[in-house]
């Protein structure tokens, strides 16, 4: 195989292996397991709106959460890596407060006792209506007792319906002076707020999910990154870690130079990379859409041009140029191709997530040319970094 055909060979193999990619995506999602969060707070504080705004599946819209206790319902969805326990109808009278607290404690302790890590409760969000302008002593007592009873489960206070940033800050500052056993206090306006004179844009969701991600166990961080929809940066950071790991693996594959004809040896690692990135972004990608994405990122003609550019530049950096000219692909080349593929694929995922493009755009000439330009730019960056 000629130098011109390296990338084209890999891409054509990827396109033929779309079923393998889709199977790998499903496996990635299953292997992630679940992150389990309890969302508590009084009736009317906007728990459902919060849940639906920061996660990419509208769990709270279903209204069919399975009852766990009289006061607690479990919302989950097949193929979704988040479970939410919602304390429905919570009013903080002494009797109701005790029942809800007992229910939460029981869920947490039973999950631990069962020895199934996929059922462990990983975090508690307690919601307080910022518009109430107050933090009731009974709420303070409830939260503090909840945190002390379940010391291994972090509690975060979320000030919901935070229409006024000034009021929310004042309330947050007050709560922080109480020195409760909570990990943090965050103000969130989950939806744009329309008043007669102004519109307050939604805010705070990204800060909440980023902080939550940071304090979660490493074993469920990937599941949470997939489930959340408030921070593309969080997804991008995870995707770039996947790319870095795959790039290193492909460098190893080509460390002992392999024949151009064996360039497809890189494909299994690249299938895993694409599958992992797809799983992190949590988008609904079917086989036809996956094929269109691969084509848009690296259509054969564009790939051939990219192959020429990458190899021509890399030959300047590889000791023993004669080996490369003699029909071999080095670890540096393999790594550059893989990293460029991964980063360009991330660009497509982000444009889809933001709604900047849809499925029909993927095969437009304009979009394909723009993606191939990004691919070549990324490949050159990798070369310069050598």
Tab-separated table of C-alpha atoms in Angstrom:
chain	number	residue	atom	x	y	z
A	1	UNK	CA	0.000	0.000	0.000
A	2	UNK	CA	1.268	3.521	-0.822
A	3	UNK	CA	1.679	6.317	1.675
A	4	UNK	CA	-1.339	8.012	0.085
A	5	UNK	CA	-3.564	5.116	1.134
A	6	UNK	CA	-2.726	4.838	4.842
A	7	UNK	CA	-5.562	6.931	6.207
A	8	UNK	CA	-8.014	5.848	3.525
A	9	UNK	CA	-7.410	2.211	4.464
A	10	UNK	CA	-8.058	2.856	8.128
A	11	UNK	CA	-11.191	4.892	7.431
A	12	UNK	CA	-12.685	2.347	5.051
A	13	UNK	CA	-12.102	-0.347	7.650
A	14	UNK	CA	-13.778	1.805	10.306
A	15	UNK	CA	-16.787	2.356	8.048
A	16	UNK	CA	-17.091	-1.398	7.416
A	17	UNK	CA	-16.835	-2.001	11.145
A	18	UNK	CA	-19.679	0.344	12.133
A	19	UNK	CA	-21.502	-2.563	13.778
A	20	UNK	CA	-18.433	-3.172	15.920
A	21	UNK	CA	-18.386	0.489	16.915
A	22	UNK	CA	-22.069	0.426	17.879
A	23	UNK	CA	-21.578	-2.784	19.878
A	24	UNK	CA	-18.583	-1.197	21.586
A	25	UNK	CA	-20.682	1.875	22.502
A	26	UNK	CA	-23.293	-0.349	24.145
A	27	UNK	CA	-20.602	-2.202	26.060
A	28	UNK	CA	-19.034	1.069	27.210
A	29	UNK	CA	-22.377	2.229	28.611
A	30	UNK	CA	-23.003	-1.061	30.402
A	31	UNK	CA	-19.509	-1.064	31.856
A	32	UNK	CA	-19.983	2.467	33.221
A	33	UNK	CA	-22.632	1.249	35.639
A	34	UNK	CA	-24.674	3.911	37.435
A	35	UNK	CA	-24.202	6.976	39.549
A	36	UNK	CA	-26.981	7.214	42.139
A	37	UNK	CA	-28.109	10.567	43.541
A	38	UNK	CA	-30.743	11.443	46.120
A	39	UNK	CA	-32.496	14.760	45.475
A	40	UNK	CA	-34.357	16.089	48.478
A	41	UNK	CA	-36.134	19.262	49.507
A	42	UNK	CA	-39.569	20.661	50.225
A	43	UNK	CA	-42.431	20.498	47.732
A	44	UNK	CA	-42.273	23.233	45.093
A	45	UNK	CA	-38.550	23.986	45.274
A	46	UNK	CA	-37.985	22.988	41.650
A	47	UNK	CA	-36.333	19.587	42.026
A	48	UNK	CA	-37.828	18.221	38.804
A	49	UNK	CA	-36.794	21.297	36.832
A	50	UNK	CA	-33.270	21.017	38.227
A	51	UNK	CA	-32.989	17.321	37.321
A	52	UNK	CA	-34.310	17.842	33.807
A	53	UNK	CA	-32.023	20.787	33.130
A	54	UNK	CA	-28.683	19.322	34.193
A	55	UNK	CA	-29.084	15.773	32.852
A	56	UNK	CA	-29.614	14.832	29.226
A	57	UNK	CA	-32.560	12.520	29.907
A	58	UNK	CA	-35.763	14.090	31.230
A	59	UNK	CA	-36.204	11.611	34.062
A	60	UNK	CA	-38.482	13.784	36.160
A	61	UNK	CA	-40.877	14.344	33.236
A	62	UNK	CA	-41.862	10.689	33.210
A	63	UNK	CA	-43.870	10.841	36.414
A	64	UNK	CA	-43.538	7.082	36.723
A	65	UNK	CA	-40.763	6.729	39.216
A	66	UNK	CA	-40.996	3.467	41.111
A	67	UNK	CA	-42.009	3.961	44.762
A	68	UNK	CA	-39.275	2.969	47.181
A	69	UNK	CA	-41.073	4.211	50.278
A	70	UNK	CA	-44.194	6.327	50.748
A	71	UNK	CA	-42.041	9.440	50.516
A	72	UNK	CA	-39.340	8.382	48.052
A	73	UNK	CA	-39.469	7.427	44.387
A	74	UNK	CA	-36.731	6.075	42.131
A	75	UNK	CA	-36.372	7.422	38.592
A	76	UNK	CA	-34.266	5.436	36.156
A	77	UNK	CA	-34.220	4.670	32.453
A	78	UNK	CA	-32.757	1.758	30.523
A	79	UNK	CA	-29.399	2.628	29.039
A	80	UNK	CA	-29.067	5.772	31.175
A	81	UNK	CA	-26.188	5.869	33.636
A	82	UNK	CA	-27.978	7.881	36.334
A	83	UNK	CA	-30.535	6.915	38.947
A	84	UNK	CA	-32.333	9.621	40.921
A	85	UNK	CA	-34.099	9.056	44.240
A	86	UNK	CA	-36.606	11.874	44.742
A	87	UNK	CA	-38.162	12.689	48.108
A	88	UNK	CA	-41.606	13.575	46.797
A	89	UNK	CA	-43.957	15.692	48.861
A	90	UNK	CA	-41.432	16.442	51.580
A	91	UNK	CA	-42.774	18.789	54.215
A	92	UNK	CA	-40.554	19.355	57.172
A	93	UNK	CA	-42.936	18.663	59.995
A	94	UNK	CA	-41.297	16.548	62.696
A	95	UNK	CA	-43.076	13.307	61.783
A	96	UNK	CA	-42.586	13.640	58.040
A	97	UNK	CA	-38.990	14.748	58.522
A	98	UNK	CA	-38.258	11.631	60.556
A	99	UNK	CA	-39.924	9.320	58.021
A	100	UNK	CA	-38.017	10.796	55.078
A	101	UNK	CA	-34.713	10.732	56.952
A	102	UNK	CA	-35.311	7.110	57.932
A	103	UNK	CA	-36.154	6.253	54.318
A	104	UNK	CA	-32.990	7.890	52.979
A	105	UNK	CA	-30.804	6.272	55.621
A	106	UNK	CA	-32.346	2.876	54.888
A	107	UNK	CA	-31.711	3.187	51.130
A	108	UNK	CA	-28.074	4.101	51.735
A	109	UNK	CA	-27.435	1.389	54.316
A	110	UNK	CA	-29.247	-1.354	52.382
A	111	UNK	CA	-27.200	-0.579	49.263
A	112	UNK	CA	-23.983	-0.856	51.256
A	113	UNK	CA	-25.083	-4.053	52.955
A	114	UNK	CA	-25.996	-5.674	49.633
A	115	UNK	CA	-22.407	-5.357	48.480
A	116	UNK	CA	-23.480	-4.196	45.008
A	117	UNK	CA	-21.416	-1.106	44.189
A	118	UNK	CA	-23.743	-0.280	41.303
A	119	UNK	CA	-26.501	0.465	43.852
A	120	UNK	CA	-24.438	2.610	46.248
A	121	UNK	CA	-25.689	6.153	46.834
A	122	UNK	CA	-22.963	8.535	45.743
A	123	UNK	CA	-24.309	11.988	46.543
A	124	UNK	CA	-27.244	13.900	48.050
A	125	UNK	CA	-28.511	17.200	46.675
A	126	UNK	CA	-30.720	19.061	49.131
A	127	UNK	CA	-32.723	21.812	47.420
A	128	UNK	CA	-33.704	25.086	49.092
A	129	UNK	CA	-35.886	27.702	47.398
A	130	UNK	CA	-33.671	30.787	47.091
A	131	UNK	CA	-36.760	32.953	46.680
A	132	UNK	CA	-37.848	32.100	50.217
A	133	UNK	CA	-35.047	34.408	51.428
A	134	UNK	CA	-34.569	32.144	54.410
A	135	UNK	CA	-33.036	28.924	55.597
A	136	UNK	CA	-35.396	27.422	58.103
A	137	UNK	CA	-34.010	25.950	61.337
A	138	UNK	CA	-35.936	22.740	60.685
A	139	UNK	CA	-34.198	22.412	57.284
A	140	UNK	CA	-30.835	23.052	58.880
A	141	UNK	CA	-31.523	20.344	61.434
A	142	UNK	CA	-32.679	17.893	58.765
A	143	UNK	CA	-29.609	18.446	56.558
A	144	UNK	CA	-27.142	18.275	59.409
A	145	UNK	CA	-28.626	15.060	60.733
A	146	UNK	CA	-28.691	13.583	57.236
A	147	UNK	CA	-25.022	14.429	56.708
A	148	UNK	CA	-23.960	13.037	60.064
A	149	UNK	CA	-25.968	9.828	59.693
A	150	UNK	CA	-24.384	9.167	56.289
A	151	UNK	CA	-20.871	10.500	56.642
A	152	UNK	CA	-19.641	8.580	53.594
A	153	UNK	CA	-22.172	10.223	51.260
A	154	UNK	CA	-21.455	13.881	50.404
A	155	UNK	CA	-24.309	16.373	50.774
A	156	UNK	CA	-24.570	19.472	48.585
A	157	UNK	CA	-27.087	22.260	49.201
A	158	UNK	CA	-28.616	23.603	45.982
A	159	UNK	CA	-30.346	26.984	46.087
A	160	UNK	CA	-32.987	26.556	43.393
A	161	UNK	CA	-35.202	29.136	41.667
A	162	UNK	CA	-32.341	31.584	42.099
A	163	UNK	CA	-33.931	34.461	40.167
A	164	UNK	CA	-31.936	37.098	42.040
A	165	UNK	CA	-28.187	36.562	42.174
A	166	UNK	CA	-27.896	39.069	45.010
A	167	UNK	CA	-30.512	37.322	47.147
A	168	UNK	CA	-29.014	33.913	46.354
A	169	UNK	CA	-25.537	35.085	47.334
A	170	UNK	CA	-26.823	36.485	50.604
A	171	UNK	CA	-28.580	33.221	51.431
A	172	UNK	CA	-25.549	31.186	50.374
A	173	UNK	CA	-23.255	33.302	52.550
A	174	UNK	CA	-25.559	32.816	55.516
A	175	UNK	CA	-25.742	29.021	55.075
A	176	UNK	CA	-21.969	28.817	54.820
A	177	UNK	CA	-21.643	30.570	58.183
A	178	UNK	CA	-23.619	27.717	59.762
A	179	UNK	CA	-20.654	25.352	59.256
A	180	UNK	CA	-22.837	22.392	58.354
A	181	UNK	CA	-21.328	19.055	57.372
A	182	UNK	CA	-22.000	19.673	53.692
A	183	UNK	CA	-19.534	19.773	50.803
A	184	UNK	CA	-20.786	22.975	49.234
A	185	UNK	CA	-23.641	25.401	48.543
A	186	UNK	CA	-24.567	26.335	44.966
A	187	UNK	CA	-27.168	28.673	43.484
A	188	UNK	CA	-28.857	27.397	40.309
A	189	UNK	CA	-31.432	28.918	38.008
A	190	UNK	CA	-32.362	25.863	35.984
A	191	UNK	CA	-34.465	27.674	33.379
A	192	UNK	CA	-34.450	31.167	31.944
A	193	UNK	CA	-36.576	33.448	34.130
A	194	UNK	CA	-38.804	35.927	32.289
A	195	UNK	CA	-39.963	39.021	34.150
A	196	UNK	CA	-41.782	42.004	32.738
A	197	UNK	CA	-38.620	44.068	32.462
A	198	UNK	CA	-35.838	41.541	31.928
A	199	UNK	CA	-34.830	37.947	31.284
A	200	UNK	CA	-32.479	36.208	33.698
A	201	UNK	CA	-30.613	33.541	31.773
A	202	UNK	CA	-30.235	30.139	33.384
A	203	UNK	CA	-27.015	29.741	35.333
A	204	UNK	CA	-25.246	27.660	37.958
A	205	UNK	CA	-25.858	24.202	36.501
A	206	UNK	CA	-22.348	23.790	35.142
A	207	UNK	CA	-20.769	24.775	38.460
A	208	UNK	CA	-22.991	22.308	40.329
A	209	UNK	CA	-22.246	19.328	38.089
A	210	UNK	CA	-18.521	20.109	37.911
A	211	UNK	CA	-18.255	20.261	41.699
A	212	UNK	CA	-20.324	17.096	42.060
A	213	UNK	CA	-18.107	15.301	39.535
A	214	UNK	CA	-14.994	16.304	41.466
A	215	UNK	CA	-16.210	14.808	44.754
A	216	UNK	CA	-17.650	11.593	43.319
A	217	UNK	CA	-15.704	8.314	43.564
A	218	UNK	CA	-13.478	7.723	40.540
A	219	UNK	CA	-15.459	4.579	39.744
A	220	UNK	CA	-18.588	6.564	38.805
A	221	UNK	CA	-17.099	9.735	37.332
A	222	UNK	CA	-17.491	8.454	33.773
A	223	UNK	CA	-21.137	7.514	34.360
A	224	UNK	CA	-21.816	10.991	35.744
A	225	UNK	CA	-19.951	12.724	32.910
A	226	UNK	CA	-22.160	10.874	30.420
A	227	UNK	CA	-25.423	11.563	32.277
A	228	UNK	CA	-24.959	15.281	32.834
A	229	UNK	CA	-25.786	17.820	30.142
A	230	UNK	CA	-24.800	21.053	31.878
A	231	UNK	CA	-21.071	21.026	31.087
A	232	UNK	CA	-19.655	20.210	27.675
A	233	UNK	CA	-16.239	20.995	29.119
A	234	UNK	CA	-16.595	18.081	31.521
A	235	UNK	CA	-17.395	15.762	28.605
A	236	UNK	CA	-14.558	17.204	26.531
A	237	UNK	CA	-12.042	16.699	29.328
A	238	UNK	CA	-13.057	13.035	29.634
A	239	UNK	CA	-12.927	12.613	25.851
A	240	UNK	CA	-9.418	14.055	25.657
A	241	UNK	CA	-8.230	11.642	28.338
A	242	UNK	CA	-9.608	8.805	26.203
A	243	UNK	CA	-7.808	10.186	23.144
A	244	UNK	CA	-4.539	10.488	25.045
A	245	UNK	CA	-4.731	6.886	26.249
A	246	UNK	CA	-5.595	5.576	22.781
A	247	UNK	CA	-2.888	7.637	21.143
A	248	UNK	CA	-0.334	6.169	23.527
A	249	UNK	CA	-1.571	2.669	22.709
A	250	UNK	CA	-1.334	3.307	18.968
A	251	UNK	CA	2.161	4.697	19.381
A	252	UNK	CA	3.015	1.388	21.019
A	253	UNK	CA	1.468	-0.547	18.144
A	254	UNK	CA	3.689	1.301	15.690
A	255	UNK	CA	6.737	1.541	17.946
A	256	UNK	CA	8.206	-1.330	16.019
A	257	UNK	CA	7.360	0.055	12.536
A	258	UNK	CA	4.575	-1.884	10.823
A	259	UNK	CA	3.933	-2.222	7.071
A	260	UNK	CA	1.489	0.216	5.489
A	261	UNK	CA	-0.549	-2.810	4.514
A	262	UNK	CA	-1.011	-3.558	8.213
A	263	UNK	CA	-2.237	-0.060	9.093
A	264	UNK	CA	-5.617	-1.608	9.916
A	265	UNK	CA	-3.937	-2.971	13.068
A	266	UNK	CA	-4.719	0.465	14.495
A	267	UNK	CA	-8.460	0.060	13.954
A	268	UNK	CA	-9.416	-1.927	17.091
A	269	UNK	CA	-7.923	0.781	19.314
A	270	UNK	CA	-9.618	3.495	17.267
A	271	UNK	CA	-12.961	1.694	17.440
A	272	UNK	CA	-12.612	1.645	21.218
A	273	UNK	CA	-11.733	5.342	21.246
A	274	UNK	CA	-14.708	6.356	19.111
A	275	UNK	CA	-17.044	4.178	21.167
A	276	UNK	CA	-15.798	5.638	24.446
A	277	UNK	CA	-16.139	9.218	23.225
A	278	UNK	CA	-19.644	8.513	21.892
A	279	UNK	CA	-20.655	7.041	25.247
A	280	UNK	CA	-19.329	10.075	27.149
A	281	UNK	CA	-21.352	12.546	25.084
A	282	UNK	CA	-24.551	10.576	25.617
A	283	UNK	CA	-26.031	11.358	22.208
A	284	UNK	CA	-28.403	9.035	20.401
A	285	UNK	CA	-26.212	7.820	17.547
A	286	UNK	CA	-27.449	4.992	15.316
A	287	UNK	CA	-25.497	2.990	12.743
A	288	UNK	CA	-26.396	5.218	9.779
A	289	UNK	CA	-25.433	8.330	11.700
A	290	UNK	CA	-22.150	6.785	12.826
A	291	UNK	CA	-21.253	5.922	9.222
A	292	UNK	CA	-22.078	9.486	8.184
A	293	UNK	CA	-19.881	10.897	10.954
A	294	UNK	CA	-16.910	8.723	10.003
A	295	UNK	CA	-17.362	9.767	6.371
A	296	UNK	CA	-17.607	13.438	7.252
A	297	UNK	CA	-14.521	13.320	9.449
A	298	UNK	CA	-12.357	11.302	7.081
A	299	UNK	CA	-13.863	10.764	3.653
A	300	UNK	CA	-11.464	8.839	1.431
A	301	UNK	CA	-10.261	11.739	-0.704
A	302	UNK	CA	-9.731	14.015	2.267
A	303	UNK	CA	-8.004	11.230	4.126
A	304	UNK	CA	-5.597	10.659	1.274
A	305	UNK	CA	-4.604	14.299	1.304
A	306	UNK	CA	-4.204	14.152	5.072
A	307	UNK	CA	-2.105	11.022	4.748
A	308	UNK	CA	0.266	12.753	2.356
A	309	UNK	CA	0.593	15.771	4.629
A	310	UNK	CA	1.176	13.814	7.823
A	311	UNK	CA	3.688	11.368	6.430
A	312	UNK	CA	5.598	14.023	4.479
A	313	UNK	CA	6.080	16.020	7.660
A	314	UNK	CA	6.756	13.053	9.896
A	315	UNK	CA	9.589	11.794	7.741
A	316	UNK	CA	11.555	14.829	8.896
A	317	UNK	CA	11.313	13.686	12.503
A	318	UNK	CA	11.868	9.947	12.242
A	319	UNK	CA	15.391	8.563	12.660
A	320	UNK	CA	16.246	6.240	9.780
A	321	UNK	CA	14.028	7.821	7.143
A	322	UNK	CA	14.806	4.990	4.795
A	323	UNK	CA	12.659	2.610	6.875
A	324	UNK	CA	9.590	4.804	6.502
A	325	UNK	CA	10.166	5.334	2.792
A	326	UNK	CA	10.597	1.603	2.488
A	327	UNK	CA	6.927	1.061	3.291
A	328	UNK	CA	6.614	1.228	7.075
A	329	UNK	CA	4.377	3.239	9.400
A	330	UNK	CA	5.963	4.427	12.657
A	331	UNK	CA	4.531	4.860	16.123
A	332	UNK	CA	4.658	8.627	15.618
A	333	UNK	CA	2.522	8.377	12.494
A	334	UNK	CA	0.073	6.006	14.149
A	335	UNK	CA	-0.271	8.314	17.151
A	336	UNK	CA	-0.749	11.415	14.987
A	337	UNK	CA	-3.494	9.791	12.914
A	338	UNK	CA	-5.298	8.494	15.997
A	339	UNK	CA	-5.141	11.761	17.914
A	340	UNK	CA	-6.333	13.771	14.905
A	341	UNK	CA	-9.213	11.330	14.385
A	342	UNK	CA	-10.228	11.539	18.050
A	343	UNK	CA	-10.115	15.331	18.289
A	344	UNK	CA	-12.021	15.801	15.052
A	345	UNK	CA	-14.633	13.323	16.252
A	346	UNK	CA	-14.991	15.337	19.478
A	347	UNK	CA	-15.655	18.441	17.354
A	348	UNK	CA	-18.537	16.633	15.637
A	349	UNK	CA	-19.958	15.450	18.987
A	350	UNK	CA	-19.891	18.980	20.374
A	351	UNK	CA	-21.584	20.485	17.344
A	352	UNK	CA	-24.330	17.849	17.595
A	353	UNK	CA	-24.686	18.413	21.351
A	354	UNK	CA	-25.018	22.187	20.884
A	355	UNK	CA	-27.559	21.769	18.104
A	356	UNK	CA	-25.278	23.566	15.658
A	357	UNK	CA	-25.685	20.714	13.177
A	358	UNK	CA	-28.101	17.849	12.660
A	359	UNK	CA	-27.847	14.466	10.985
A	360	UNK	CA	-28.593	15.852	7.518
A	361	UNK	CA	-25.649	18.256	7.772
A	362	UNK	CA	-23.124	15.461	8.299
A	363	UNK	CA	-22.911	14.570	4.612
A	364	UNK	CA	-23.051	18.081	3.209
A	365	UNK	CA	-19.996	19.034	1.171
A	366	UNK	CA	-19.439	22.163	3.271
A	367	UNK	CA	-19.407	20.264	6.551
A	368	UNK	CA	-17.214	17.461	5.235
A	369	UNK	CA	-14.634	19.950	3.985
A	370	UNK	CA	-14.632	21.774	7.315
A	371	UNK	CA	-14.099	18.539	9.256
A	372	UNK	CA	-11.293	17.349	7.003
A	373	UNK	CA	-9.624	20.736	7.424
A	374	UNK	CA	-9.794	20.292	11.198
A	375	UNK	CA	-8.391	16.775	10.870
A	376	UNK	CA	-5.390	17.977	8.905
A	377	UNK	CA	-4.811	20.839	11.334
A	378	UNK	CA	-4.913	18.479	14.305
A	379	UNK	CA	-2.517	16.092	12.601
A	380	UNK	CA	-0.047	18.914	11.976
A	381	UNK	CA	-0.293	19.969	15.624
A	382	UNK	CA	0.627	16.446	16.649
A	383	UNK	CA	3.637	16.536	14.361
A	384	UNK	CA	4.843	19.839	15.786
A	385	UNK	CA	4.596	18.476	19.303
A	386	UNK	CA	7.002	15.610	18.514
